[in-house]
Amino acid sequence: MRVPVLAYHAVNIAGNDYAGNDLVAFAADLRLIDDLGLRIVPLHWVVEQLTGAAERDLGRCVALTCDDGSAFDFHDLVHPAHGPQRSLYHCMLDFVAERGADAQPDLHLTSFVIASPEARERMDQVCLAGLGWMGEDWWRDAAESGLIAIENHSWDHNHPCLETPGVDGMPRGSFLDVDNHVRAEAEIAAATRFIEARIAPRPTRIFCYPFSHVPEYVHREYLPQFGHEHGMTAAMGDGAMPVTTGADRWNLPRYICGWHWKSTEALRGILAGS
Ligand SMILES: [Zn+2]
């Protein structure tokens, strides 16, 4: 197994060209992946392969993810500066309409959402445009579409815009401060419970580290030893290499759009190398 996992942030909209708009990049990348003869598969297939829960042929495959769970994942919205935007979900439907359902029969996107309604509201007001882009109204529809999985991006991202301190006196702004059981339970297991209550009967099984910060305690102790509490079977970081057999399931690598690649040609190089 040698599967590159790509990551997008749908709210990254600084213009309407590839380099400045993750939605535009995502739409183009679906076509590039297809043109290269690669297969898009659900991230949970990759995790199941890694953990021995399933045995599939994952040769020449790619998995797609997106972070932070803004409404741009699912809803078409008008950006105040850059106009109408096609959601990641509709970009996938456009791709299917253009190339047929047989082109990528396992087409799938894993969306890592932030659980806390208060944190999402605060991010919407302070970091975004205050237009209600961080709601959860779409989670169930997305999960039921069969094209999107809703997964765990922590309780509140321990985001710097939140009131300080967080649980157990935790300073804000870095996920590395999630360094003990109380903090890890509040950031990961509580998020599992909240998200699963909204997408039931579907579970959430994959964690994604906020800021790609991988705290030693969470990585070495909490995730491996407290599965009965948090329910996670793997965790995603930003290692910029394909997921291979034997990869560290508690810090699986991804390539981040806008960081590890900024153009179709750069992504072509990543995919060719994998
Ligand atoms: Zn994030």
CSV table of C-alpha atoms and ligand atoms in Angstrom, one decimal:
chain,number,residue,atom,x,y,z
A,1,MET,CA,0.0,0.0,0.0
A,2,ARG,CA,1.2,3.4,-1.0
A,3,VAL,CA,-1.7,5.9,-0.8
A,4,PRO,CA,-1.2,9.6,-0.8
A,5,VAL,CA,-3.8,11.4,1.3
A,6,LEU,CA,-4.6,14.9,0.2
A,7,ALA,CA,-6.0,17.6,2.5
A,8,TYR,CA,-8.0,20.8,1.7
A,9,HIS,CA,-9.4,23.7,3.7
A,10,ALA,CA,-12.6,24.8,1.9
A,11,VAL,CA,-12.6,28.1,3.7
A,12,ASN,CA,-9.3,29.0,2.1
A,13,ILE,CA,-10.8,31.5,-0.5
A,14,ALA,CA,-8.4,34.3,-1.3
A,15,GLY,CA,-9.4,34.6,-5.0
A,16,ASN,CA,-10.8,32.3,-7.7
A,17,ASP,CA,-7.7,30.7,-9.1
A,18,TYR,CA,-6.1,27.4,-8.2
A,19,ALA,CA,-3.4,28.9,-5.9
A,20,GLY,CA,-5.8,31.0,-3.9
A,21,ASN,CA,-8.9,28.9,-3.7
A,22,ASP,CA,-9.0,25.3,-2.3
A,23,LEU,CA,-12.4,24.7,-3.9
A,24,VAL,CA,-11.1,25.5,-7.3
A,25,ALA,CA,-8.0,23.4,-6.7
A,26,PHE,CA,-10.2,20.5,-5.5
A,27,ALA,CA,-12.3,20.5,-8.6
A,28,ALA,CA,-9.2,20.6,-10.8
A,29,ASP,CA,-7.5,17.9,-8.8
A,30,LEU,CA,-10.4,15.4,-9.2
A,31,ARG,CA,-9.9,15.6,-12.9
A,32,LEU,CA,-6.1,15.3,-12.7
A,33,ILE,CA,-6.4,12.2,-10.5
A,34,ASP,CA,-8.8,10.7,-12.9
A,35,ASP,CA,-6.7,11.6,-15.9
A,36,LEU,CA,-3.7,9.9,-14.3
A,37,GLY,CA,-5.7,6.7,-14.0
A,38,LEU,CA,-5.6,6.8,-10.2
A,39,ARG,CA,-8.5,5.6,-8.1
A,40,ILE,CA,-10.1,7.8,-5.3
A,41,VAL,CA,-11.0,5.7,-2.3
A,42,PRO,CA,-12.4,6.5,1.2
A,43,LEU,CA,-9.8,7.3,3.8
A,44,HIS,CA,-11.4,4.7,6.1
A,45,TRP,CA,-10.4,2.0,3.5
A,46,VAL,CA,-6.8,3.0,4.0
A,47,VAL,CA,-7.2,2.9,7.8
A,48,GLU,CA,-8.9,-0.5,7.6
A,49,GLN,CA,-6.0,-1.8,5.4
A,50,LEU,CA,-3.5,-0.5,7.9
A,51,THR,CA,-5.1,-2.0,10.9
A,52,GLY,CA,-5.9,-5.3,9.3
A,53,ALA,CA,-9.6,-4.8,9.5
A,54,ALA,CA,-9.9,-5.3,5.7
A,55,GLU,CA,-7.9,-6.5,2.8
A,56,ARG,CA,-8.5,-4.6,-0.5
A,57,ASP,CA,-6.5,-3.9,-3.5
A,58,LEU,CA,-5.3,-0.3,-2.9
A,59,GLY,CA,-2.8,-0.1,-5.7
A,60,ARG,CA,-2.7,3.3,-7.4
A,61,CYS,CA,-5.2,4.9,-5.0
A,62,VAL,CA,-5.6,8.4,-3.5
A,63,ALA,CA,-7.7,9.5,-0.5
A,64,LEU,CA,-9.2,12.9,-0.1
A,65,THR,CA,-9.8,14.9,3.2
A,66,CYS,CA,-10.8,18.4,4.2
A,67,ASP,CA,-10.4,20.1,7.6
A,68,ASP,CA,-12.3,22.4,9.9
A,69,GLY,CA,-15.8,21.7,8.7
A,70,SER,CA,-16.9,25.0,7.2
A,71,ALA,CA,-20.2,25.0,5.3
A,72,PHE,CA,-18.2,25.3,2.1
A,73,ASP,CA,-17.6,21.6,2.4
A,74,PHE,CA,-21.3,21.0,1.5
A,75,HIS,CA,-23.2,24.2,0.6
A,76,ASP,CA,-22.6,26.5,-2.3
A,77,LEU,CA,-22.2,29.9,-0.8
A,78,VAL,CA,-21.5,33.5,-1.9
A,79,HIS,CA,-18.2,34.8,-0.6
A,80,PRO,CA,-18.4,38.5,0.1
A,81,ALA,CA,-15.2,39.3,-1.7
A,82,HIS,CA,-14.9,36.5,-4.3
A,83,GLY,CA,-18.5,35.7,-5.2
A,84,PRO,CA,-20.3,32.4,-5.7
A,85,GLN,CA,-18.4,29.3,-4.6
A,86,ARG,CA,-19.1,25.7,-5.5
A,87,SER,CA,-18.8,23.4,-2.4
A,88,LEU,CA,-16.5,20.4,-2.2
A,89,TYR,CA,-19.7,18.2,-2.3
A,90,HIS,CA,-21.0,19.9,-5.5
A,91,CYS,CA,-17.5,19.7,-7.0
A,92,MET,CA,-17.8,16.0,-6.6
A,93,LEU,CA,-21.3,15.9,-8.1
A,94,ASP,CA,-20.1,18.0,-11.0
A,95,PHE,CA,-17.3,15.6,-11.6
A,96,VAL,CA,-19.7,12.6,-11.6
A,97,ALA,CA,-22.0,14.5,-14.0
A,98,GLU,CA,-19.1,15.2,-16.3
A,99,ARG,CA,-17.3,11.9,-16.3
A,100,GLY,CA,-20.0,9.4,-15.3
A,101,ALA,CA,-20.5,7.4,-12.1
A,102,ASP,CA,-18.2,4.7,-13.4
A,103,ALA,CA,-15.2,7.0,-13.7
A,104,GLN,CA,-14.5,7.0,-9.9
A,105,PRO,CA,-17.0,4.5,-8.4
A,106,ASP,CA,-15.6,4.9,-4.9
A,107,LEU,CA,-15.3,8.7,-5.0
A,108,HIS,CA,-15.3,9.9,-1.4
A,109,LEU,CA,-14.2,12.8,0.9
A,110,THR,CA,-13.5,12.7,4.6
A,111,SER,CA,-14.5,15.9,6.4
A,112,PHE,CA,-12.9,16.6,9.8
A,113,VAL,CA,-15.2,18.8,11.7
A,114,ILE,CA,-14.9,20.8,15.0
A,115,ALA,CA,-17.5,19.7,17.5
A,116,SER,CA,-18.1,22.6,19.9
A,117,PRO,CA,-21.0,24.9,18.7
A,118,GLU,CA,-19.6,27.7,20.9
A,119,ALA,CA,-16.1,27.4,19.4
A,120,ARG,CA,-17.5,27.3,15.8
A,121,GLU,CA,-19.6,30.3,16.4
A,122,ARG,CA,-16.6,32.2,17.8
A,123,MET,CA,-14.4,31.2,14.9
A,124,ASP,CA,-17.2,32.3,12.5
A,125,GLN,CA,-17.4,35.7,14.2
A,126,VAL,CA,-13.7,36.4,14.8
A,127,CYS,CA,-11.8,34.6,12.1
A,128,LEU,CA,-14.3,34.4,9.2
A,129,ALA,CA,-17.0,36.8,7.9
A,130,GLY,CA,-19.6,36.2,10.6
A,131,LEU,CA,-22.0,34.8,8.0
A,132,GLY,CA,-22.8,31.5,9.7
A,133,TRP,CA,-20.2,29.4,7.8
A,134,MET,CA,-19.4,27.1,10.8
A,135,GLY,CA,-22.8,25.5,11.4
A,136,GLU,CA,-23.5,21.8,11.7
A,137,ASP,CA,-26.8,21.7,9.8
A,138,TRP,CA,-25.1,19.8,6.8
A,139,TRP,CA,-23.3,17.0,8.7
A,140,ARG,CA,-26.2,14.5,8.6
A,141,ASP,CA,-27.0,15.2,4.9
A,142,ALA,CA,-23.4,14.9,4.0
A,143,ALA,CA,-22.9,11.6,5.8
A,144,GLU,CA,-26.1,10.3,4.3
A,145,SER,CA,-25.0,11.3,0.8
A,146,GLY,CA,-22.5,8.4,0.8
A,147,LEU,CA,-19.9,10.7,-0.7
A,148,ILE,CA,-18.7,12.3,2.6
A,149,ALA,CA,-17.7,10.9,6.0
A,150,ILE,CA,-17.9,13.2,9.0
A,151,GLU,CA,-14.9,12.7,11.3
A,152,ASN,CA,-13.2,14.2,14.4
A,153,HIS,CA,-11.1,17.4,14.3
A,154,SER,CA,-11.4,17.8,18.1
A,155,TRP,CA,-13.8,19.6,20.4
A,156,ASP,CA,-12.6,23.2,19.8
A,157,HIS,CA,-9.3,23.0,17.9
A,158,ASN,CA,-7.9,24.8,21.0
A,159,HIS,CA,-8.0,27.7,18.7
A,160,PRO,CA,-6.3,31.0,19.7
A,161,CYS,CA,-9.6,32.9,19.1
A,162,LEU,CA,-11.3,31.1,22.1
A,163,GLU,CA,-11.5,32.4,25.6
A,164,THR,CA,-8.6,31.4,27.7
A,165,PRO,CA,-7.9,29.2,29.5
A,166,GLY,CA,-9.5,26.1,28.1
A,167,VAL,CA,-10.2,22.9,30.2
A,168,ASP,CA,-7.8,22.2,33.0
A,169,GLY,CA,-6.2,25.7,32.7
A,170,MET,CA,-5.0,24.9,29.2
A,171,PRO,CA,-3.6,27.9,27.3
A,172,ARG,CA,-5.1,28.5,23.9
A,173,GLY,CA,-3.5,28.5,20.5
A,174,SER,CA,-1.6,25.2,20.3
A,175,PHE,CA,-2.8,21.6,20.3
A,176,LEU,CA,0.6,20.6,21.9
A,177,ASP,CA,-0.9,21.7,25.2
A,178,VAL,CA,-3.2,18.7,25.2
A,179,ASP,CA,-0.8,16.9,27.4
A,180,ASN,CA,-2.8,15.0,30.0
A,181,HIS,CA,-5.8,12.8,30.3
A,182,VAL,CA,-8.3,15.5,31.3
A,183,ARG,CA,-7.4,17.7,28.4
A,184,ALA,CA,-7.3,14.8,25.9
A,185,GLU,CA,-10.7,13.5,27.0
A,186,ALA,CA,-12.2,17.0,26.6
A,187,GLU,CA,-10.7,17.5,23.2
A,188,ILE,CA,-11.1,14.1,21.6
A,189,ALA,CA,-13.6,11.8,23.4
A,190,ALA,CA,-16.1,14.6,24.0
A,191,ALA,CA,-15.9,15.5,20.3
A,192,THR,CA,-16.6,11.8,19.4
A,193,ARG,CA,-19.7,11.8,21.5
A,194,PHE,CA,-21.0,15.1,20.2
A,195,ILE,CA,-20.4,14.3,16.5
A,196,GLU,CA,-21.8,10.8,16.8
A,197,ALA,CA,-25.0,12.1,18.3
A,198,ARG,CA,-25.5,14.1,15.1
A,199,ILE,CA,-24.5,11.5,12.5
A,200,ALA,CA,-25.9,8.3,14.2
A,201,PRO,CA,-26.0,5.5,13.4
A,202,ARG,CA,-22.7,6.3,11.6
A,203,PRO,CA,-19.7,6.4,13.9
A,204,THR,CA,-16.6,8.7,13.8
A,205,ARG,CA,-13.4,6.7,13.8
A,206,ILE,CA,-10.6,8.9,12.5
A,207,PHE,CA,-9.0,11.8,14.4
A,208,CYS,CA,-7.2,14.7,12.7
A,209,TYR,CA,-4.7,16.7,14.8
A,210,PRO,CA,-5.6,20.5,14.9
A,211,PHE,CA,-2.7,22.6,13.4
A,212,SER,CA,-1.1,19.2,12.7
A,213,HIS,CA,0.3,19.5,16.2
A,214,VAL,CA,1.0,16.0,17.5
A,215,PRO,CA,1.2,16.1,21.4
A,216,GLU,CA,3.4,13.3,22.8
A,217,TYR,CA,0.8,12.3,25.4
A,218,VAL,CA,-2.0,12.0,22.8
A,219,HIS,CA,0.2,10.2,20.3
A,220,ARG,CA,1.9,7.8,22.6
A,221,GLU,CA,-0.7,7.2,25.3
A,222,TYR,CA,-4.2,8.6,24.9
A,223,LEU,CA,-5.0,7.4,21.4
A,224,PRO,CA,-3.3,4.0,21.6
A,225,GLN,CA,-4.6,3.2,25.2
A,226,PHE,CA,-8.0,4.8,25.6
A,227,GLY,CA,-9.8,3.5,22.5
A,228,HIS,CA,-12.8,2.5,24.7
A,229,GLU,CA,-13.1,6.1,25.6
A,230,HIS,CA,-12.5,8.0,22.3
A,231,GLY,CA,-13.4,5.3,19.7
A,232,MET,CA,-10.6,6.4,17.2
A,233,THR,CA,-8.8,3.9,15.1
A,234,ALA,CA,-6.2,6.3,13.5
A,235,ALA,CA,-5.1,9.9,13.5
A,236,MET,CA,-4.0,12.2,10.7
A,237,GLY,CA,-1.0,14.6,10.6
A,238,ASP,CA,0.8,16.4,7.8
A,239,GLY,CA,3.8,14.2,7.1
A,240,ALA,CA,3.8,14.8,3.3
A,241,MET,CA,4.4,11.2,2.2
A,242,PRO,CA,2.1,8.4,1.1
A,243,VAL,CA,0.5,6.2,3.7
A,244,THR,CA,2.3,2.9,3.5
A,245,THR,CA,1.9,-0.5,5.1
A,246,GLY,CA,3.5,-0.2,8.6
A,247,ALA,CA,2.8,3.6,8.8
A,248,ASP,CA,2.2,5.0,12.3
A,249,ARG,CA,-1.6,4.8,12.6
A,250,TRP,CA,-1.6,7.5,15.2
A,251,ASN,CA,0.1,10.0,13.0
A,252,LEU,CA,-0.7,9.2,9.3
A,253,PRO,CA,0.8,11.6,6.8
A,254,ARG,CA,-1.1,13.9,4.5
A,255,TYR,CA,-0.3,16.4,1.8
A,256,ILE,CA,-1.9,19.8,2.5
A,257,CYS,CA,-3.2,21.9,-0.5
A,258,GLY,CA,-1.6,25.4,-0.5
A,259,TRP,CA,1.3,24.1,1.7
A,260,HIS,CA,2.8,21.0,0.1
A,261,TRP,CA,1.5,21.9,-3.4
A,262,LYS,CA,0.1,25.0,-5.0
A,263,SER,CA,-0.5,24.0,-8.6
A,264,THR,CA,-1.7,21.2,-10.8
A,265,GLU,CA,1.9,20.5,-11.9
A,266,ALA,CA,3.1,20.3,-8.3
A,267,LEU,CA,0.4,17.8,-7.4
A,268,ARG,CA,1.1,15.8,-10.6
A,269,GLY,CA,4.7,15.5,-9.2
A,270,ILE,CA,3.5,14.3,-5.8
A,271,LEU,CA,1.1,11.7,-7.4
A,272,ALA,CA,3.8,10.5,-9.8
A,273,GLY,CA,6.3,10.1,-7.0
A,274,SER,CA,3.9,8.0,-5.0
B,1,ZN,ZN,-7.9,22.5,11.5
